[in-house]
């Protein structure tokens, strides 16, 4: 296709962002329309994506300065993540419609600008272009937390900054070395390039420093609860929905294909940190009194299942990990919206201030329940498909890791249902909470589309698996040589001669056994 | 269109209509839609079952929709119909339809009826998906779906704190079992490269000698897989260790207890074992575990049943105990017998629960049997229905006459087959089963005597006091307090009547097919013809053991609750420690609270305060900030200028990059 759709998808929100800066109150509508237009382009992009076609589609390439290119192009994995971003964006604008009253124009511009950079990150085919988009995408997020955030926003954004800085510097150094060695900054070429085994180790660690913070993996996660708590609702939605996916995407796009040997060598490290994360952060989530903190900690636990899936080195693990990324983007985003809905009414995130909301907000309770169930991986929702495939993948590598990570389904049920019980069940103990009205038409418009996609992904995930099937197969083929050995090691011996409960026929019995 | 599609999806559609239509549809609309759908499903199910009985049907699989394809792992939505499914179809749909109808009366005054009926229908759909599954993952879908519906229905009266707590407990304890189920599926896929049940069952015998690594140990492959799957079954079927949620689940409305926590959902574990029976037959150690668990549960739960005062809790422990019977029947290889008990149990246990509901309805929501008494004359239809249920569960029947209530046919068959299997373990299970039968008879008759015989003790009940506006002192001699229990409406009595027919006849009519007809099962469960022959050949004392203990239990209950009512108090006085131990349910809840619940919260707090805040933050970001500030490197810039710093570093990096490339 000659139409540069990816560039246009970035130009539309960019134009919107510039317009918003000058539009003041009118910027809400401008932002909504431009995100919707971008989403429409996204749908067009998906429709025109050929599942069986070339690995990289919609490619655009312009030489800028020697060696540094404006190169775009997507595979199925990038397509899905772009769809996630452009789908969530209009919902974020709606979520901010009334909640944001000061400096609306700048706020909307920050969001739109972030959309540009997110699309750019997923579509970039030049490693330096990726780097710019990847790092710059966080600047609007700092602003959103730092300017429109809660009381303790400075500390939160400072923490966010500190964690990210260290990782990205190391990653940048590694990128220089790679480009110099391979002689190209083209990502698809680098993905096929065999770096020397010795170098892979430190390259992997340099990238890991950046991605582990973004995911975030334990113990680099403590910026996340603070950032979420201080961010406005829509900020949390994008943070959980898309920004956390950058780390996982980084592993898929860089660490695994470019340093397969080192990835296998360090798989134990990823497993160990992820196992700790599942148990540790789930238990921490259990004792939270702040709704947003609880969901933030649950995100760390869920993302740990993503990382074990990615480093399972098989198709189920990889596909499962990506489906969890998509699912978690939708579900935790929706859960933050659910928090936002009641926060807008009562201005507190403290769980104990609510209770019995099923009575006065029945439709809200239904949506909240659906997203709660999706979060704990109930089959039929998106959460299950991802979790199941990812854990099935890791079981083929290590039964220990599978066992520990699968305890997440118990702990997840415990903290989410405990949250739901305190918010939606029980008696209406606070008058102001009991007086809150059910969700409005605007809130319906935010929740219903996410709910529909969550169910769709749960019942018929083929729509989401098909575009990336070939890409995963290619990645798996590259990884298979380095794949770690399974601890199951089936040994087939001589089968037993009879069934476990075989008995001799009683005397005088003329049944089948007598023949 | 295949009738199975209608059978399975009609309840789902009804649930969606009733749930989302809710107020627009109104109470009557929601009730008509859901109950209508369920009667439709029930009516369509019986011809399928009868066709399998007469041998006119063959097993089929109806594809619905693609689900997941990931590498070599594929599983789809599809509906399997064979003899085993057909049995479950009639059980589920019949009981569900009757429970829907019963709820018209029972839930009459509830303000939230559409939601209730939507949940009931949703449950039925999930249960049908479970029993029609052709692959393990769809079975897991149904498994979790019924768990969701159970959660919602236990918590239906969500304003009560106890209901919310019970709902969470049910879900989380079940998830412990699900952990085993999921690992079992993963392991099965690893070994067989498929999740398709027929393919697994075909390939299982060839793997019976295989070994596999699991958690660093090298174990028999099939034993590992089957034990993992069985852990799932233990959770859903409330077997010893994972049973603690079931009694608490009685917080839900009584029709729910009848449908979900007696007749259908809790039997899913037994169904799973039977569905996978050829696989379990390759795993001797796993079957021993099943037998031990089943035998222990049937005894353990029956002991608790003898001490409880809440009428629903007695029946709940009874259910737990009866499920134990089904498991050890499966453990000794008599899957058809286990399914037969599942089948008869569904009728008489649903009957007992609905009967209890009718009593509760008559007694103004009082559930404590200490405040019942003398109700025989006041609610005679309920009384006779409960009587039929009691005779069925205690297994009244005489071998030489060839007549008996439903439980006689199925429970006696289980005891006989356990004895006939002839291993030390199976004979132990037999003795545990006989002892449990004695206790079953005792607690069942205790329930009947306390409820329907003796003098009314109604005025002691707070519920009755509220109703008649009197205190026991004001009522004086008249222990009824002037309260008039009234028989339930027709919508409740009709289901009682139909289930009574089942409780009386289900054993007599279907025993030949379920127990002796290998052609009926047609390979849908592992059929062990020699074992069944041995079952029929056991000595007469074995065949009569159940009847003997039933009479002993009856006599004991009569003595303690009718003839000499001071005996229970004396017993408690003498053996206080024993009574406490049993009455407090063997202290399982206290134990679990101490070793799981409290530590989980404690660790959570420690990880948070000492781990995240005390260590990671202290030495991480906060530590760095402190160092930077102490070095007085433009402390202010960290507060306000970090953004620019950051942008600057990035910019410098890029300039360096470009320069590097250019050079």
Short mmCIF file of C-alpha atoms in Angstrom, two decimals, chain B residues 49-485:
data_model
loop_
_atom_site.label_atom_id
_atom_site.label_comp_id
_atom_site.label_asym_id
_atom_site.label_seq_id
_atom_site.Cartn_x
_atom_site.Cartn_y
_atom_site.Cartn_z
CA UNK B 49 -31.07 -40.08 27.61
CA UNK B 50 -33.76 -42.59 26.71
CA UNK B 51 -32.19 -43.13 23.31
CA UNK B 52 -28.95 -44.09 25.04
CA UNK B 53 -30.83 -46.38 27.44
CA UNK B 54 -32.45 -48.23 24.58
CA UNK B 55 -29.25 -48.30 22.61
CA UNK B 56 -30.59 -46.19 19.75
CA UNK B 57 -28.16 -43.34 20.09
CA UNK B 58 -24.53 -43.01 19.17
CA UNK B 59 -22.07 -40.57 20.61
CA UNK B 60 -21.50 -37.39 18.61
CA UNK B 61 -19.55 -34.16 18.82
CA UNK B 62 -21.14 -30.93 17.59
CA UNK B 63 -18.61 -28.21 16.74
CA UNK B 64 -19.56 -24.67 17.70
CA UNK B 65 -16.67 -22.25 17.26
CA UNK B 66 -12.93 -22.16 17.03
CA UNK B 67 -11.39 -21.13 20.34
CA UNK B 68 -7.63 -21.15 20.58
CA UNK B 69 -4.88 -22.21 18.25
CA UNK B 70 -1.40 -21.59 19.56
CA UNK B 71 1.34 -23.53 17.88
CA UNK B 72 0.45 -27.20 18.25
CA UNK B 73 -1.99 -26.45 21.02
CA UNK B 74 -5.54 -26.14 19.76
CA UNK B 75 -8.89 -26.37 21.46
CA UNK B 76 -12.31 -25.38 20.25
CA UNK B 77 -15.82 -24.86 21.53
CA UNK B 78 -17.63 -28.12 20.86
CA UNK B 79 -20.41 -30.13 22.43
CA UNK B 80 -19.94 -33.82 23.07
CA UNK B 81 -22.98 -36.02 23.59
CA UNK B 82 -22.49 -39.58 24.76
CA UNK B 83 -24.07 -41.78 27.42
CA UNK B 84 -22.16 -40.11 30.24
CA UNK B 85 -23.17 -36.65 29.03
CA UNK B 86 -26.75 -37.80 28.57
CA UNK B 87 -26.95 -38.85 32.22
CA UNK B 88 -25.68 -35.46 33.28
CA UNK B 89 -28.02 -33.65 30.89
CA UNK B 90 -31.12 -35.12 32.49
CA UNK B 91 -29.81 -34.60 35.99
CA UNK B 92 -28.82 -30.99 35.42
CA UNK B 93 -31.77 -29.89 33.37
CA UNK B 94 -34.43 -31.71 35.35
CA UNK B 95 -33.23 -30.49 38.71
CA UNK B 96 -32.55 -27.04 37.35
CA UNK B 97 -35.99 -26.71 35.79
CA UNK B 98 -37.63 -27.84 39.02
CA UNK B 99 -35.48 -25.51 41.08
CA UNK B 100 -36.42 -22.63 38.78
CA UNK B 101 -40.06 -23.43 39.30
CA UNK B 102 -39.63 -23.87 43.04
CA UNK B 103 -37.95 -20.47 43.23
CA UNK B 104 -41.12 -18.81 41.96
CA UNK B 105 -42.59 -19.52 45.35
CA UNK B 106 -39.47 -19.43 47.49
CA UNK B 107 -38.18 -16.11 46.18
CA UNK B 108 -41.65 -14.56 45.89
CA UNK B 109 -40.89 -11.70 48.26
CA UNK B 110 -37.35 -11.00 47.15
CA UNK B 111 -36.90 -7.55 45.59
CA UNK B 112 -34.21 -8.76 43.22
CA UNK B 113 -35.75 -11.68 41.39
CA UNK B 114 -34.57 -11.17 37.77
CA UNK B 115 -30.97 -11.20 38.95
CA UNK B 116 -31.56 -14.42 40.86
CA UNK B 117 -33.13 -16.22 37.92
CA UNK B 118 -30.47 -14.93 35.55
CA UNK B 119 -27.76 -16.36 37.82
CA UNK B 120 -29.55 -19.71 38.06
CA UNK B 121 -29.78 -19.98 34.28
CA UNK B 122 -26.20 -18.82 33.84
CA UNK B 123 -25.12 -21.53 36.23
CA UNK B 124 -27.01 -24.14 34.24
CA UNK B 125 -25.34 -23.03 31.03
CA UNK B 126 -21.87 -23.28 32.57
CA UNK B 127 -22.63 -26.70 33.99
CA UNK B 128 -23.83 -27.88 30.60
CA UNK B 129 -20.65 -26.60 28.99
CA UNK B 130 -18.71 -28.60 31.55
CA UNK B 131 -20.46 -31.90 30.88
CA UNK B 132 -20.47 -31.53 27.11
CA UNK B 133 -16.78 -30.65 26.91
CA UNK B 134 -14.74 -32.62 24.44
CA UNK B 135 -11.46 -31.11 25.58
CA UNK B 136 -10.00 -30.38 28.97
CA UNK B 137 -9.95 -26.63 28.50
CA UNK B 138 -13.66 -26.35 27.77
CA UNK B 139 -14.23 -28.52 30.80
CA UNK B 140 -12.20 -25.98 32.72
CA UNK B 141 -14.33 -23.20 31.25
CA UNK B 142 -17.46 -24.85 32.59
CA UNK B 143 -15.64 -25.62 35.81
CA UNK B 144 -14.84 -21.96 36.39
CA UNK B 145 -18.18 -20.82 35.03
CA UNK B 146 -20.07 -22.82 37.63
CA UNK B 147 -17.63 -21.44 40.18
CA UNK B 148 -18.57 -17.91 39.14
CA UNK B 149 -22.29 -18.67 39.32
CA UNK B 150 -21.80 -20.32 42.67
CA UNK B 151 -19.91 -17.25 43.89
CA UNK B 152 -22.68 -14.97 42.70
CA UNK B 153 -25.46 -17.06 44.18
CA UNK B 154 -23.80 -17.66 47.54
CA UNK B 155 -23.32 -13.92 47.69
CA UNK B 156 -26.80 -13.24 46.33
CA UNK B 157 -27.86 -11.58 49.57
CA UNK B 158 -24.72 -9.49 49.41
CA UNK B 159 -25.80 -7.10 52.15
CA UNK B 160 -25.16 -9.82 54.73
CA UNK B 161 -21.44 -9.79 55.59
CA UNK B 162 -21.51 -13.55 56.11
CA UNK B 163 -22.76 -14.08 52.55
CA UNK B 164 -19.94 -12.00 51.09
CA UNK B 165 -17.37 -13.90 53.15
CA UNK B 166 -18.80 -17.29 52.19
CA UNK B 167 -18.80 -16.34 48.52
CA UNK B 168 -15.12 -15.42 48.56
CA UNK B 169 -14.24 -18.51 50.53
CA UNK B 170 -16.01 -20.73 48.01
CA UNK B 171 -14.21 -19.13 45.10
CA UNK B 172 -10.76 -19.03 46.62
CA UNK B 173 -10.82 -22.57 48.04
CA UNK B 174 -12.00 -23.79 44.66
CA UNK B 175 -9.11 -21.95 43.09
CA UNK B 176 -6.73 -24.04 45.17
CA UNK B 177 -8.21 -27.06 43.47
CA UNK B 178 -8.08 -25.28 40.13
CA UNK B 179 -4.35 -24.85 40.56
CA UNK B 180 -4.12 -28.63 40.45
CA UNK B 181 -6.52 -28.85 37.53
CA UNK B 182 -4.55 -26.30 35.51
CA UNK B 183 -1.21 -27.95 36.19
CA UNK B 184 -2.88 -31.25 35.29
CA UNK B 185 -3.95 -29.84 31.94
CA UNK B 186 -0.48 -28.44 31.28
CA UNK B 187 1.13 -31.76 32.14
CA UNK B 188 -1.36 -33.67 30.05
CA UNK B 189 -0.64 -31.43 27.11
CA UNK B 190 3.08 -31.87 27.62
CA UNK B 191 2.74 -35.65 27.55
CA UNK B 192 0.05 -36.15 24.91
CA UNK B 193 0.44 -32.96 22.83
CA UNK B 194 -3.32 -32.49 22.86
CA UNK B 195 -6.12 -31.42 25.16
CA UNK B 196 -8.76 -33.46 23.33
CA UNK B 197 -10.28 -35.89 25.82
CA UNK B 198 -10.88 -38.81 23.42
CA UNK B 199 -7.34 -38.53 22.08
CA UNK B 200 -5.90 -38.48 25.58
CA UNK B 201 -7.94 -41.48 26.64
CA UNK B 202 -6.82 -43.41 23.57
CA UNK B 203 -3.18 -42.64 24.19
CA UNK B 204 -3.19 -43.06 27.96
CA UNK B 205 -2.59 -46.84 28.21
CA UNK B 206 0.59 -46.53 26.17
CA UNK B 207 1.91 -44.07 28.75
CA UNK B 208 1.11 -46.24 31.76
CA UNK B 209 4.75 -47.23 32.16
CA UNK B 210 6.21 -43.80 31.53
CA UNK B 211 8.01 -41.63 34.06
CA UNK B 212 8.27 -37.86 34.16
CA UNK B 213 10.11 -35.15 36.05
CA UNK B 214 7.94 -33.08 38.34
CA UNK B 215 9.29 -30.52 40.81
CA UNK B 216 12.65 -32.16 40.67
CA UNK B 217 11.31 -35.65 41.36
CA UNK B 218 11.02 -38.47 38.88
CA UNK B 219 7.54 -39.96 39.11
CA UNK B 220 5.09 -42.17 37.28
CA UNK B 221 3.68 -39.95 34.54
CA UNK B 222 0.07 -41.00 34.76
CA UNK B 223 0.00 -40.83 38.54
CA UNK B 224 1.28 -37.29 38.50
CA UNK B 225 -1.24 -36.15 35.91
CA UNK B 226 -4.19 -37.89 37.52
CA UNK B 227 -3.38 -36.66 41.02
CA UNK B 228 -3.10 -33.09 39.74
CA UNK B 229 -6.45 -33.37 38.00
CA UNK B 230 -7.94 -35.00 41.06
CA UNK B 231 -6.90 -32.03 43.20
CA UNK B 232 -9.20 -30.00 40.98
CA UNK B 233 -11.98 -32.52 41.57
CA UNK B 234 -11.40 -32.33 45.31
CA UNK B 235 -11.95 -28.60 45.32
CA UNK B 236 -15.13 -28.64 43.29
CA UNK B 237 -16.55 -31.67 45.08
CA UNK B 238 -15.60 -30.48 48.56
CA UNK B 239 -13.45 -33.45 49.52
CA UNK B 240 -11.57 -33.61 52.78
CA UNK B 241 -9.11 -30.74 53.00
CA UNK B 242 -10.81 -28.59 50.40
CA UNK B 243 -14.31 -29.04 51.82
CA UNK B 244 -14.43 -25.99 54.06
CA UNK B 245 -16.30 -23.81 51.58
CA UNK B 246 -19.33 -26.07 51.18
CA UNK B 247 -21.03 -25.64 54.58
CA UNK B 248 -20.51 -21.88 54.37
CA UNK B 249 -22.06 -21.92 50.92
CA UNK B 250 -25.38 -22.48 52.67
CA UNK B 251 -25.48 -18.69 52.98
CA UNK B 252 -27.05 -18.74 49.53
CA UNK B 253 -30.81 -19.08 49.04
CA UNK B 254 -31.99 -22.66 49.58
CA UNK B 255 -32.93 -23.41 45.95
CA UNK B 256 -29.31 -22.64 45.12
CA UNK B 257 -28.14 -25.12 47.71
CA UNK B 258 -30.36 -27.75 46.15
CA UNK B 259 -29.24 -27.15 42.59
CA UNK B 260 -25.59 -26.21 42.91
CA UNK B 261 -24.39 -27.49 46.25
CA UNK B 262 -26.15 -30.82 46.16
CA UNK B 263 -27.33 -32.06 42.79
CA UNK B 264 -25.00 -30.70 40.15
CA UNK B 265 -21.93 -28.52 40.61
CA UNK B 266 -20.40 -30.40 43.51
CA UNK B 267 -20.67 -33.62 41.53
CA UNK B 268 -18.50 -32.16 38.77
CA UNK B 269 -15.44 -33.74 40.34
CA UNK B 270 -17.03 -37.18 40.17
CA UNK B 271 -18.05 -36.50 36.61
CA UNK B 272 -14.49 -35.53 35.74
CA UNK B 273 -13.12 -38.78 37.14
CA UNK B 274 -15.67 -40.80 35.21
CA UNK B 275 -15.06 -38.85 32.02
CA UNK B 276 -11.35 -39.50 32.36
CA UNK B 277 -11.78 -43.00 33.78
CA UNK B 278 -9.65 -44.81 31.17
CA UNK B 279 -6.88 -42.38 32.04
CA UNK B 280 -7.24 -42.93 35.78
CA UNK B 281 -7.15 -46.68 35.23
CA UNK B 282 -3.56 -46.28 34.10
CA UNK B 283 -2.66 -44.59 37.39
CA UNK B 284 -2.87 -47.02 40.33
CA UNK B 285 -1.37 -44.67 42.90
CA UNK B 286 -3.71 -41.87 41.90
CA UNK B 287 -6.67 -44.21 42.31
CA UNK B 288 -5.47 -45.12 45.77
CA UNK B 289 -5.41 -41.44 46.62
CA UNK B 290 -8.94 -41.14 45.27
CA UNK B 291 -10.14 -44.10 47.33
CA UNK B 292 -8.54 -42.87 50.54
CA UNK B 293 -9.85 -39.33 50.06
CA UNK B 294 -13.34 -40.54 49.26
CA UNK B 295 -13.48 -42.97 52.16
CA UNK B 296 -12.11 -40.44 54.63
CA UNK B 297 -14.49 -37.73 53.44
CA UNK B 298 -17.59 -39.88 53.65
CA UNK B 299 -16.79 -40.73 57.26
CA UNK B 300 -15.50 -37.34 58.35
CA UNK B 301 -18.41 -35.33 56.96
CA UNK B 302 -20.97 -37.74 58.39
CA UNK B 303 -19.57 -37.29 61.89
CA UNK B 304 -20.02 -33.53 61.66
CA UNK B 305 -23.53 -33.98 60.30
CA UNK B 306 -24.60 -35.62 63.55
CA UNK B 307 -23.88 -32.52 65.63
CA UNK B 308 -25.05 -29.53 63.59
CA UNK B 309 -28.22 -27.61 64.44
CA UNK B 310 -28.74 -25.69 61.22
CA UNK B 311 -30.97 -27.84 59.02
CA UNK B 312 -29.15 -26.77 55.85
CA UNK B 313 -25.73 -27.45 57.30
CA UNK B 314 -26.73 -30.98 58.23
CA UNK B 315 -27.73 -31.58 54.64
CA UNK B 316 -24.58 -29.87 53.39
CA UNK B 317 -22.34 -32.19 55.38
CA UNK B 318 -24.48 -35.05 54.19
CA UNK B 319 -23.75 -34.00 50.62
CA UNK B 320 -20.05 -33.85 51.34
CA UNK B 321 -20.25 -37.34 52.79
CA UNK B 322 -22.23 -38.77 49.88
CA UNK B 323 -19.70 -37.31 47.45
CA UNK B 324 -17.08 -39.27 49.36
CA UNK B 325 -18.97 -42.46 48.52
CA UNK B 326 -18.95 -41.56 44.84
CA UNK B 327 -15.22 -40.96 44.93
CA UNK B 328 -14.23 -44.19 46.51
CA UNK B 329 -16.53 -46.02 44.12
CA UNK B 330 -14.56 -44.43 41.30
CA UNK B 331 -11.32 -45.15 43.14
CA UNK B 332 -12.00 -48.89 43.16
CA UNK B 333 -12.86 -48.81 39.47
CA UNK B 334 -16.66 -48.81 39.54
CA UNK B 335 -17.31 -45.65 37.54
CA UNK B 336 -20.78 -46.68 36.44
CA UNK B 337 -21.69 -47.22 40.08
CA UNK B 338 -20.29 -43.81 41.02
CA UNK B 339 -22.37 -42.22 38.25
CA UNK B 340 -25.41 -44.13 39.44
CA UNK B 341 -25.07 -42.72 42.93
CA UNK B 342 -24.53 -39.28 41.44
CA UNK B 343 -27.77 -39.74 39.53
CA UNK B 344 -29.93 -40.95 42.41
CA UNK B 345 -28.30 -38.57 44.87
CA UNK B 346 -29.22 -35.64 42.64
CA UNK B 347 -32.89 -36.46 43.06
CA UNK B 348 -33.06 -37.27 46.74
CA UNK B 349 -30.62 -34.61 47.86
CA UNK B 350 -32.34 -31.91 45.82
CA UNK B 351 -35.56 -33.17 47.38
CA UNK B 352 -34.13 -32.91 50.89
CA UNK B 353 -32.85 -29.41 50.27
CA UNK B 354 -36.04 -28.19 48.69
CA UNK B 355 -37.97 -29.86 51.51
CA UNK B 356 -35.76 -28.07 54.02
CA UNK B 357 -36.46 -24.87 52.09
CA UNK B 358 -40.15 -25.53 52.43
CA UNK B 359 -39.72 -26.00 56.19
CA UNK B 360 -37.69 -22.80 56.42
CA UNK B 361 -40.35 -21.02 54.38
CA UNK B 362 -43.02 -22.30 56.74
CA UNK B 363 -40.98 -21.33 59.81
CA UNK B 364 -40.41 -17.71 58.91
CA UNK B 365 -36.76 -18.21 57.78
CA UNK B 366 -35.74 -20.03 60.94
CA UNK B 367 -33.07 -22.63 60.09
CA UNK B 368 -32.19 -23.89 63.56
CA UNK B 369 -33.73 -27.29 64.24
CA UNK B 370 -33.73 -26.62 67.98
CA UNK B 371 -36.66 -24.29 67.35
CA UNK B 372 -38.66 -26.67 65.19
CA UNK B 373 -40.65 -29.64 66.43
CA UNK B 374 -44.05 -31.13 65.79
CA UNK B 375 -44.34 -29.83 62.25
CA UNK B 376 -45.65 -33.13 60.86
CA UNK B 377 -49.29 -32.13 61.11
CA UNK B 378 -48.85 -28.57 59.95
CA UNK B 379 -47.00 -29.09 56.71
CA UNK B 380 -47.93 -32.65 55.75
CA UNK B 381 -46.92 -32.55 52.10
CA UNK B 382 -43.48 -31.24 52.94
CA UNK B 383 -43.27 -33.87 55.65
CA UNK B 384 -44.00 -36.76 53.30
CA UNK B 385 -41.60 -35.42 50.71
CA UNK B 386 -38.84 -35.16 53.32
CA UNK B 387 -39.74 -38.63 54.50
CA UNK B 388 -39.24 -40.01 51.00
CA UNK B 389 -35.93 -38.19 50.79
CA UNK B 390 -34.80 -39.56 54.14
CA UNK B 391 -35.75 -43.11 53.24
CA UNK B 392 -33.88 -42.67 50.00
CA UNK B 393 -30.68 -41.31 51.51
CA UNK B 394 -30.61 -43.81 54.33
CA UNK B 395 -31.12 -46.50 51.70
CA UNK B 396 -34.15 -48.42 52.81
CA UNK B 397 -34.53 -51.56 50.75
CA UNK B 398 -34.40 -55.32 51.04
CA UNK B 399 -32.06 -57.30 48.83
CA UNK B 400 -34.15 -60.47 48.66
CA UNK B 401 -37.32 -58.62 47.80
CA UNK B 402 -35.54 -56.60 45.13
CA UNK B 403 -37.24 -53.39 46.17
CA UNK B 404 -35.86 -50.26 47.69
CA UNK B 405 -35.60 -46.50 47.56
CA UNK B 406 -33.11 -44.83 45.26
CA UNK B 407 -30.27 -44.70 47.77
CA UNK B 408 -30.58 -48.39 48.51
CA UNK B 409 -29.66 -49.29 44.97
CA UNK B 410 -26.77 -46.96 44.51
CA UNK B 411 -25.21 -46.75 47.96
CA UNK B 412 -25.39 -50.48 48.56
CA UNK B 413 -23.78 -51.04 45.19
CA UNK B 414 -20.90 -48.79 46.22
CA UNK B 415 -20.37 -50.63 49.48
CA UNK B 416 -20.55 -53.99 47.75
CA UNK B 417 -18.16 -53.05 45.00
CA UNK B 418 -15.64 -51.65 47.48
CA UNK B 419 -15.80 -54.92 49.36
CA UNK B 420 -15.61 -56.95 46.17
CA UNK B 421 -12.52 -55.09 44.96
CA UNK B 422 -10.77 -56.92 47.76
CA UNK B 423 -7.65 -54.83 48.42
CA UNK B 424 -6.85 -53.69 51.94
CA UNK B 425 -7.61 -50.13 50.96
CA UNK B 426 -10.94 -50.89 49.33
CA UNK B 427 -12.10 -52.98 52.28
CA UNK B 428 -11.11 -50.13 54.58
CA UNK B 429 -13.19 -47.84 52.41
CA UNK B 430 -16.03 -50.33 52.72
CA UNK B 431 -15.89 -50.19 56.52
CA UNK B 432 -15.66 -46.41 56.50
CA UNK B 433 -18.65 -46.41 54.18
CA UNK B 434 -20.64 -48.68 56.47
CA UNK B 435 -19.82 -46.53 59.47
CA UNK B 436 -20.79 -43.44 57.50
CA UNK B 437 -24.06 -45.14 56.56
CA UNK B 438 -24.77 -45.64 60.24
CA UNK B 439 -24.07 -41.98 60.91
CA UNK B 440 -26.09 -40.97 57.84
CA UNK B 441 -29.08 -42.81 59.16
CA UNK B 442 -28.59 -41.25 62.58
CA UNK B 443 -28.31 -37.64 61.44
CA UNK B 444 -31.06 -37.99 58.84
CA UNK B 445 -33.52 -39.34 61.39
CA UNK B 446 -32.32 -36.84 63.94
CA UNK B 447 -33.23 -34.15 61.43
CA UNK B 448 -36.65 -35.68 60.87
CA UNK B 449 -37.40 -36.17 64.57
CA UNK B 450 -36.26 -32.71 65.58
CA UNK B 451 -38.24 -31.11 62.81
CA UNK B 452 -41.45 -33.06 62.53
CA UNK B 453 -41.90 -34.87 65.84
CA UNK B 454 -41.95 -33.82 69.46
CA UNK B 455 -43.45 -30.67 70.93
CA UNK B 456 -43.22 -27.36 69.09
CA UNK B 457 -40.29 -25.26 70.34
CA UNK B 458 -41.03 -22.41 67.98
CA UNK B 459 -41.30 -19.53 70.37
CA UNK B 460 -37.61 -19.85 71.26
CA UNK B 461 -36.79 -18.70 67.71
CA UNK B 462 -36.17 -15.01 67.18
CA UNK B 463 -37.67 -15.23 63.71
CA UNK B 464 -40.90 -16.58 65.13
CA UNK B 465 -40.83 -14.01 67.93
CA UNK B 466 -40.64 -11.28 65.31
CA UNK B 467 -43.52 -12.81 63.48
CA UNK B 468 -45.90 -13.18 66.41
CA UNK B 469 -44.57 -10.17 68.38
CA UNK B 470 -44.20 -12.16 71.58
CA UNK B 471 -41.36 -13.18 73.88
CA UNK B 472 -41.18 -16.73 75.24
CA UNK B 473 -42.28 -15.36 78.63
CA UNK B 474 -45.37 -13.79 77.16
CA UNK B 475 -46.24 -16.96 75.32
CA UNK B 476 -46.05 -18.98 78.54
CA UNK B 477 -47.26 -22.54 78.17
CA UNK B 478 -48.03 -22.21 74.49
CA UNK B 479 -44.63 -22.99 72.95
CA UNK B 480 -45.98 -22.37 69.48
CA UNK B 481 -46.40 -18.72 70.43
CA UNK B 482 -49.57 -18.80 68.40
CA UNK B 483 -47.58 -19.14 65.21
CA UNK B 484 -49.20 -21.01 62.34
CA UNK B 485 -46.81 -22.66 59.91
#
